[in-house]
mmCIF file of C-alpha atoms (C1' of nucleotides) in Angstrom:
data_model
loop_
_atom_site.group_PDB
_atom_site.id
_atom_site.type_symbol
_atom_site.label_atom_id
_atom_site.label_comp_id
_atom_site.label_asym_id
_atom_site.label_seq_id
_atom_site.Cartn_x
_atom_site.Cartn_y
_atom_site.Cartn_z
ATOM 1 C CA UNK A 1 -27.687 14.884 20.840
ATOM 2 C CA UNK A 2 -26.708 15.948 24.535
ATOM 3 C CA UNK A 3 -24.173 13.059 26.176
ATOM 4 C CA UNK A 4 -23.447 12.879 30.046
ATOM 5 C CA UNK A 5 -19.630 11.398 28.618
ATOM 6 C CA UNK A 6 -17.642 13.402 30.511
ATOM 7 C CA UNK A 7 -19.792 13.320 33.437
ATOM 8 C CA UNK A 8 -19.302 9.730 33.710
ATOM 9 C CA UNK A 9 -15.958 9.900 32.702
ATOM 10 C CA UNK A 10 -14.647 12.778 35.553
ATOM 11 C CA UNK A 11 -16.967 10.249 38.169
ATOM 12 C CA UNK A 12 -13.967 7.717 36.753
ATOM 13 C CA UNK A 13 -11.288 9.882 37.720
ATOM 14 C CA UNK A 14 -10.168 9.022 34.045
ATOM 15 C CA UNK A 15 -8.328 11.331 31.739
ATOM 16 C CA UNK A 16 -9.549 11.394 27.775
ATOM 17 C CA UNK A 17 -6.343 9.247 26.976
ATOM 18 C CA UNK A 18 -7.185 6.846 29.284
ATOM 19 C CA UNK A 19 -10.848 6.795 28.388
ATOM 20 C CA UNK A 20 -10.086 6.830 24.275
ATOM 21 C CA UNK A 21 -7.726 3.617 25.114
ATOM 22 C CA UNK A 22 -10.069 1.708 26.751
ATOM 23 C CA UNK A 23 -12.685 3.289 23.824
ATOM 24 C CA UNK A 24 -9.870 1.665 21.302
ATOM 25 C CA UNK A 25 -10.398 5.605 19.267
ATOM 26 C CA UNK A 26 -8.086 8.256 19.234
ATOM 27 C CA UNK A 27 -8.356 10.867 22.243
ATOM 28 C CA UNK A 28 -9.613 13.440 19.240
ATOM 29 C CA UNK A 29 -12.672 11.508 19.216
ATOM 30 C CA UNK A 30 -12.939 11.400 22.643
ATOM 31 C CA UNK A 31 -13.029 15.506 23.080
ATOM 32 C CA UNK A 32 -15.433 15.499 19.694
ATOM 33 C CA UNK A 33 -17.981 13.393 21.297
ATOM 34 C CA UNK A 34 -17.698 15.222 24.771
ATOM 35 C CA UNK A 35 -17.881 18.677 23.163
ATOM 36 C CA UNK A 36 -21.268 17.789 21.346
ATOM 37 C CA UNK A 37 -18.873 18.219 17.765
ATOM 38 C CA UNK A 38 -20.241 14.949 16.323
ATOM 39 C CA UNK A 39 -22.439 12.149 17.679
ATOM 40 C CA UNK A 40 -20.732 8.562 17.934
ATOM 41 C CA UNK A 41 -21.534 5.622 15.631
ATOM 42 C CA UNK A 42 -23.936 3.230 16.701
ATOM 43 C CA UNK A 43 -20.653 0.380 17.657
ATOM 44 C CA UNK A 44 -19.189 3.386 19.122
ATOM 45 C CA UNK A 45 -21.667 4.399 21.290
ATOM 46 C CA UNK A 46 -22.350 0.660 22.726
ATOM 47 C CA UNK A 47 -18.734 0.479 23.682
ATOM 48 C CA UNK A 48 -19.179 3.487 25.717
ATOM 49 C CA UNK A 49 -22.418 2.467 27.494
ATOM 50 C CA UNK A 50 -20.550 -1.227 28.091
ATOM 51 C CA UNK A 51 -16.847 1.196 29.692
ATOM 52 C CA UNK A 52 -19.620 2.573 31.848
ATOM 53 C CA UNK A 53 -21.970 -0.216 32.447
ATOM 54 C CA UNK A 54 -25.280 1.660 31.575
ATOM 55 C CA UNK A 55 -27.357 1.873 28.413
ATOM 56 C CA UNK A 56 -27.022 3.911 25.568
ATOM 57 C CA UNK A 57 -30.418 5.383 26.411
ATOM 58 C CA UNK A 58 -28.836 6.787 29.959
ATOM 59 C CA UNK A 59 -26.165 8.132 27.997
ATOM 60 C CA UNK A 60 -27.440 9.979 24.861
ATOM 61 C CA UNK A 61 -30.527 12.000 24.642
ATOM 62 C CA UNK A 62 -31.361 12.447 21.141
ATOM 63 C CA UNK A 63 -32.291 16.173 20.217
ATOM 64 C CA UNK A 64 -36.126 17.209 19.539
ATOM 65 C CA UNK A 65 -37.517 14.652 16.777
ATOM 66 C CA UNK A 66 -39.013 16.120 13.316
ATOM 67 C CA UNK A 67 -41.387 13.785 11.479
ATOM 68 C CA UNK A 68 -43.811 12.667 13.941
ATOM 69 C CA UNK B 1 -23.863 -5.302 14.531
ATOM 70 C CA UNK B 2 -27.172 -7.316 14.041
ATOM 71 C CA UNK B 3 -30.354 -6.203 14.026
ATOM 72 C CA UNK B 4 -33.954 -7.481 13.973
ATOM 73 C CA UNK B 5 -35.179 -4.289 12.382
ATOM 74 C CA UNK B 6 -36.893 -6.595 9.506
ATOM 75 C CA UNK B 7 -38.542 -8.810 11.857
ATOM 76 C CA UNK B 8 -40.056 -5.611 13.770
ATOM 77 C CA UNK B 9 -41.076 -4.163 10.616
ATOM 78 C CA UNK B 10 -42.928 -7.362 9.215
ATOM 79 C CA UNK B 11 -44.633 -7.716 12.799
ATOM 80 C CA UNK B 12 -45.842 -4.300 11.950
ATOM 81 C CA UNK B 13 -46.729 -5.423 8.547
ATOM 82 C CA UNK B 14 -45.042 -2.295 7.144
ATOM 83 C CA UNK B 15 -43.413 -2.084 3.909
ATOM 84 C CA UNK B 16 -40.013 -0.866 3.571
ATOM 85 C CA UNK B 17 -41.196 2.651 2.282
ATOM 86 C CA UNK B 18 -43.690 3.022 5.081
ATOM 87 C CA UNK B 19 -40.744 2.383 7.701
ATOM 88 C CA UNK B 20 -39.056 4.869 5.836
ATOM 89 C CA UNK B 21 -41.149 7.509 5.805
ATOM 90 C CA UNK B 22 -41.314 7.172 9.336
ATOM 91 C CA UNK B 23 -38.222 7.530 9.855
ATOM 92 C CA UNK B 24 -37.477 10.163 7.878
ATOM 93 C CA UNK B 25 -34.686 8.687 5.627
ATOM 94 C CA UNK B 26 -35.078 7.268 2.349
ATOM 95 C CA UNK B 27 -35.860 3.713 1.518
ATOM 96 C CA UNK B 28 -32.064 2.703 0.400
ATOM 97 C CA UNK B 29 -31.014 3.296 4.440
ATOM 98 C CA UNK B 30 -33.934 1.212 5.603
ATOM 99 C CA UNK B 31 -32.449 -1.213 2.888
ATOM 100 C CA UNK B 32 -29.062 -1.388 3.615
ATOM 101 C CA UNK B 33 -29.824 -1.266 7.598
ATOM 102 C CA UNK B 34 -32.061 -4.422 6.896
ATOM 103 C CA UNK B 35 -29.624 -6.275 5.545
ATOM 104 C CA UNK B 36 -26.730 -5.775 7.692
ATOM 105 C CA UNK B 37 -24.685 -3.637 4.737
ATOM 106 C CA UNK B 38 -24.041 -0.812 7.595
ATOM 107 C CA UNK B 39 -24.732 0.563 10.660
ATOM 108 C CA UNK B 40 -27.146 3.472 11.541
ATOM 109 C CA UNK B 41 -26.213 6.544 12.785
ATOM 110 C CA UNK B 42 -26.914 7.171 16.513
ATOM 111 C CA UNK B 43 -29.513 9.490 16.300
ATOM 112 C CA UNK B 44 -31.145 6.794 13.247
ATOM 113 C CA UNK B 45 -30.694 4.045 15.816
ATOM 114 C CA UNK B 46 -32.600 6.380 18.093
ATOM 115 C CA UNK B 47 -35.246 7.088 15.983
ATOM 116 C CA UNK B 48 -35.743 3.452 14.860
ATOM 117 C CA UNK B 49 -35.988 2.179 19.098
ATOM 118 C CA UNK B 50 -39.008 5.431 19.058
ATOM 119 C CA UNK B 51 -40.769 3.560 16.317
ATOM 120 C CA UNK B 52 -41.091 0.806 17.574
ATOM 121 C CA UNK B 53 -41.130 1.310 21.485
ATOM 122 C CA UNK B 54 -38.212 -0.461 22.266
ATOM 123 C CA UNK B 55 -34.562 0.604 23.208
ATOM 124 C CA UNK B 56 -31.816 0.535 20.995
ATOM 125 C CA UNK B 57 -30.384 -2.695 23.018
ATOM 126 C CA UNK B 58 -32.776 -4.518 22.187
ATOM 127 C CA UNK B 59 -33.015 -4.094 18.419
ATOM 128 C CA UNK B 60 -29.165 -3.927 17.998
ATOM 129 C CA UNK B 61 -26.785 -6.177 19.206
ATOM 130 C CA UNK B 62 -22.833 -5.453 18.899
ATOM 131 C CA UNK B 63 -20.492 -7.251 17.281
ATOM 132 C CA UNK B 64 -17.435 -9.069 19.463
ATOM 133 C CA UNK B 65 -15.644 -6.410 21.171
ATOM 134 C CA UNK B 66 -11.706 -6.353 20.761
ATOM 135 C CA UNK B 67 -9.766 -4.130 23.766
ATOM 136 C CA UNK B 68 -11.354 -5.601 26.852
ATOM 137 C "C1'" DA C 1 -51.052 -9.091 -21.212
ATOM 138 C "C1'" DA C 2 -50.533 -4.985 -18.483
ATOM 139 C "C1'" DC C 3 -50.381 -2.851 -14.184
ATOM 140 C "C1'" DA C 4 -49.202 -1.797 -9.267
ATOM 141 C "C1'" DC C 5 -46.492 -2.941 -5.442
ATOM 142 C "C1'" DA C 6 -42.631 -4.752 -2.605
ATOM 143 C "C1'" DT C 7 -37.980 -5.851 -2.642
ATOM 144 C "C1'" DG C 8 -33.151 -5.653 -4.191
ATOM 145 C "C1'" DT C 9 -28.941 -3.858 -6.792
ATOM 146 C "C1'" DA C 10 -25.850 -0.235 -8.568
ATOM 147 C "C1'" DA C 11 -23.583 4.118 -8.854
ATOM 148 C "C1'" DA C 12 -22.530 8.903 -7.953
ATOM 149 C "C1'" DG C 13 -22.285 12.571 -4.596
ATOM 150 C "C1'" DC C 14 -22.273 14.877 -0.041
ATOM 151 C "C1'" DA C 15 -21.735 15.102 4.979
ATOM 152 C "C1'" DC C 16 -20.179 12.993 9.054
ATOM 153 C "C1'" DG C 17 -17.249 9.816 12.119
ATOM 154 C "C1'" DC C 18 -12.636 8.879 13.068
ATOM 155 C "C1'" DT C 19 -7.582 9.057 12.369
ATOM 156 C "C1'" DT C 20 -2.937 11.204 12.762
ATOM 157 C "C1'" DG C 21 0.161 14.974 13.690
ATOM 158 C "C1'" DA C 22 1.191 19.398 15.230
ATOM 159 C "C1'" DC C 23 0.637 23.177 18.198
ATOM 160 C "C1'" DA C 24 -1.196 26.113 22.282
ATOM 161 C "C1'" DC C 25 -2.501 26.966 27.054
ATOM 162 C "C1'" DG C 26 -2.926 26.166 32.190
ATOM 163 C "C1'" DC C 27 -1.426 23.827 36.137
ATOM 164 C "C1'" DG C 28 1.125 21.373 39.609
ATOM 165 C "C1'" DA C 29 5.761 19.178 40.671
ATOM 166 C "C1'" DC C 30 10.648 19.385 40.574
ATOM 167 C "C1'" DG D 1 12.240 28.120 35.078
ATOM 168 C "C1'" DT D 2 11.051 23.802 32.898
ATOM 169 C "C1'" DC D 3 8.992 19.566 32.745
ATOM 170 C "C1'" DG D 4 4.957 16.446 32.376
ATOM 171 C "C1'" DC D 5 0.158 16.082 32.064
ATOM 172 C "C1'" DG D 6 -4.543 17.227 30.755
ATOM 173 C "C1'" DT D 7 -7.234 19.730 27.736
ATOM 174 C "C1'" DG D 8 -8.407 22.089 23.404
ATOM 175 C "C1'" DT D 9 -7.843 23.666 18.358
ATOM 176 C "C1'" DC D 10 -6.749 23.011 13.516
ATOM 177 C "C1'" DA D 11 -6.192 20.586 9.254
ATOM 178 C "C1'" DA D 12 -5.733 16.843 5.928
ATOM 179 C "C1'" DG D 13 -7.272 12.387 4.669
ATOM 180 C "C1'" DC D 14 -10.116 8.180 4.566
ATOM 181 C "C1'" DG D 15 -14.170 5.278 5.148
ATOM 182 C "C1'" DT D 16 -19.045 5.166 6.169
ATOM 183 C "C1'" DG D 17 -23.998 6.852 6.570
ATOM 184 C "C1'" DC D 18 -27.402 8.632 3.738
ATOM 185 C "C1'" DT D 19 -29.299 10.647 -0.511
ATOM 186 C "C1'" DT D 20 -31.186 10.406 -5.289
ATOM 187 C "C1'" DT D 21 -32.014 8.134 -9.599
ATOM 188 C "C1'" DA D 22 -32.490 4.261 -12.292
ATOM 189 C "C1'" DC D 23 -33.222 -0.441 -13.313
ATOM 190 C "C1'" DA D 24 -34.472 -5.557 -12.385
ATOM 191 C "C1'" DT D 25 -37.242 -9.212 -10.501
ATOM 192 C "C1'" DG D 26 -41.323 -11.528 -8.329
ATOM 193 C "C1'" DT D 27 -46.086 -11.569 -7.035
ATOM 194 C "C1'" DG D 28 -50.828 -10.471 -7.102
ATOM 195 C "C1'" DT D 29 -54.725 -8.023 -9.601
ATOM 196 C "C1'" DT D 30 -57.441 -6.759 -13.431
#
DNA sequence: AACACATGTAAAGCACGCTTGACACGCGAC
DNA sequence: GTCGCGTGTCAAGCGTGCTTTACATGTGTT
């Protein structure tokens, strides 16, 4: 799962505290998600599209799909 | 976070184990995901929109936000 | 009645999402 | 130099996402 997070977040001008605050998570999860470490939850990752007022979709790109 | 991942299915007139072997996960996720008892993951949620050519906003709708 | 099928519940186990706290490094301001 | 700030790492702990297995119930078919 690629993200554009701290794309959008450096076009902010917002540091990962700030960011994590308005997030309501801890600035560890902040870093995790931007560093590809872990994807966010599904609540998670609608409260970031919402801080950023685009859709999940133009956020996350899910990796290659198995199963077709 | 509510979902109208049973009313897609049923449109589809898929059972719960087809779904799920579409979606590569077992039955028990579709399951609980149906009825609400948690949340998929974000590349799940991804997979789910693929399936049934929509986008994740429109099958999921977040819960009340707290922090504005 | 016996069977197949769809749905739901329960429980145990593993991996991941998220937390807190501590520590390290680089950088610009004083 | 040292102070604050932004970023990153590490580790322990907890709850959740997902798995597998098993069992129960309802409905339709033979």
């Amino acid at each position: 799962m690629k993200n554009r997070l701290r794309e959008l977040r450096e076009q902010k001008g917002w540091s990962q505290q700030t960011l994590a605050e308005k997030l309501d998570v801890s600035r560890q999860t902040v870093i995790s998600i931007e560093l590809g470490k872990y994807d966010p939850s599904l609540p998670l990752a609608f409260a970031i599209a919402s801080t950023f007022s685009s859709r999940i979709e133009d956020i996350f790109t899910p990796d290659v799909r198995r199963r077709s």
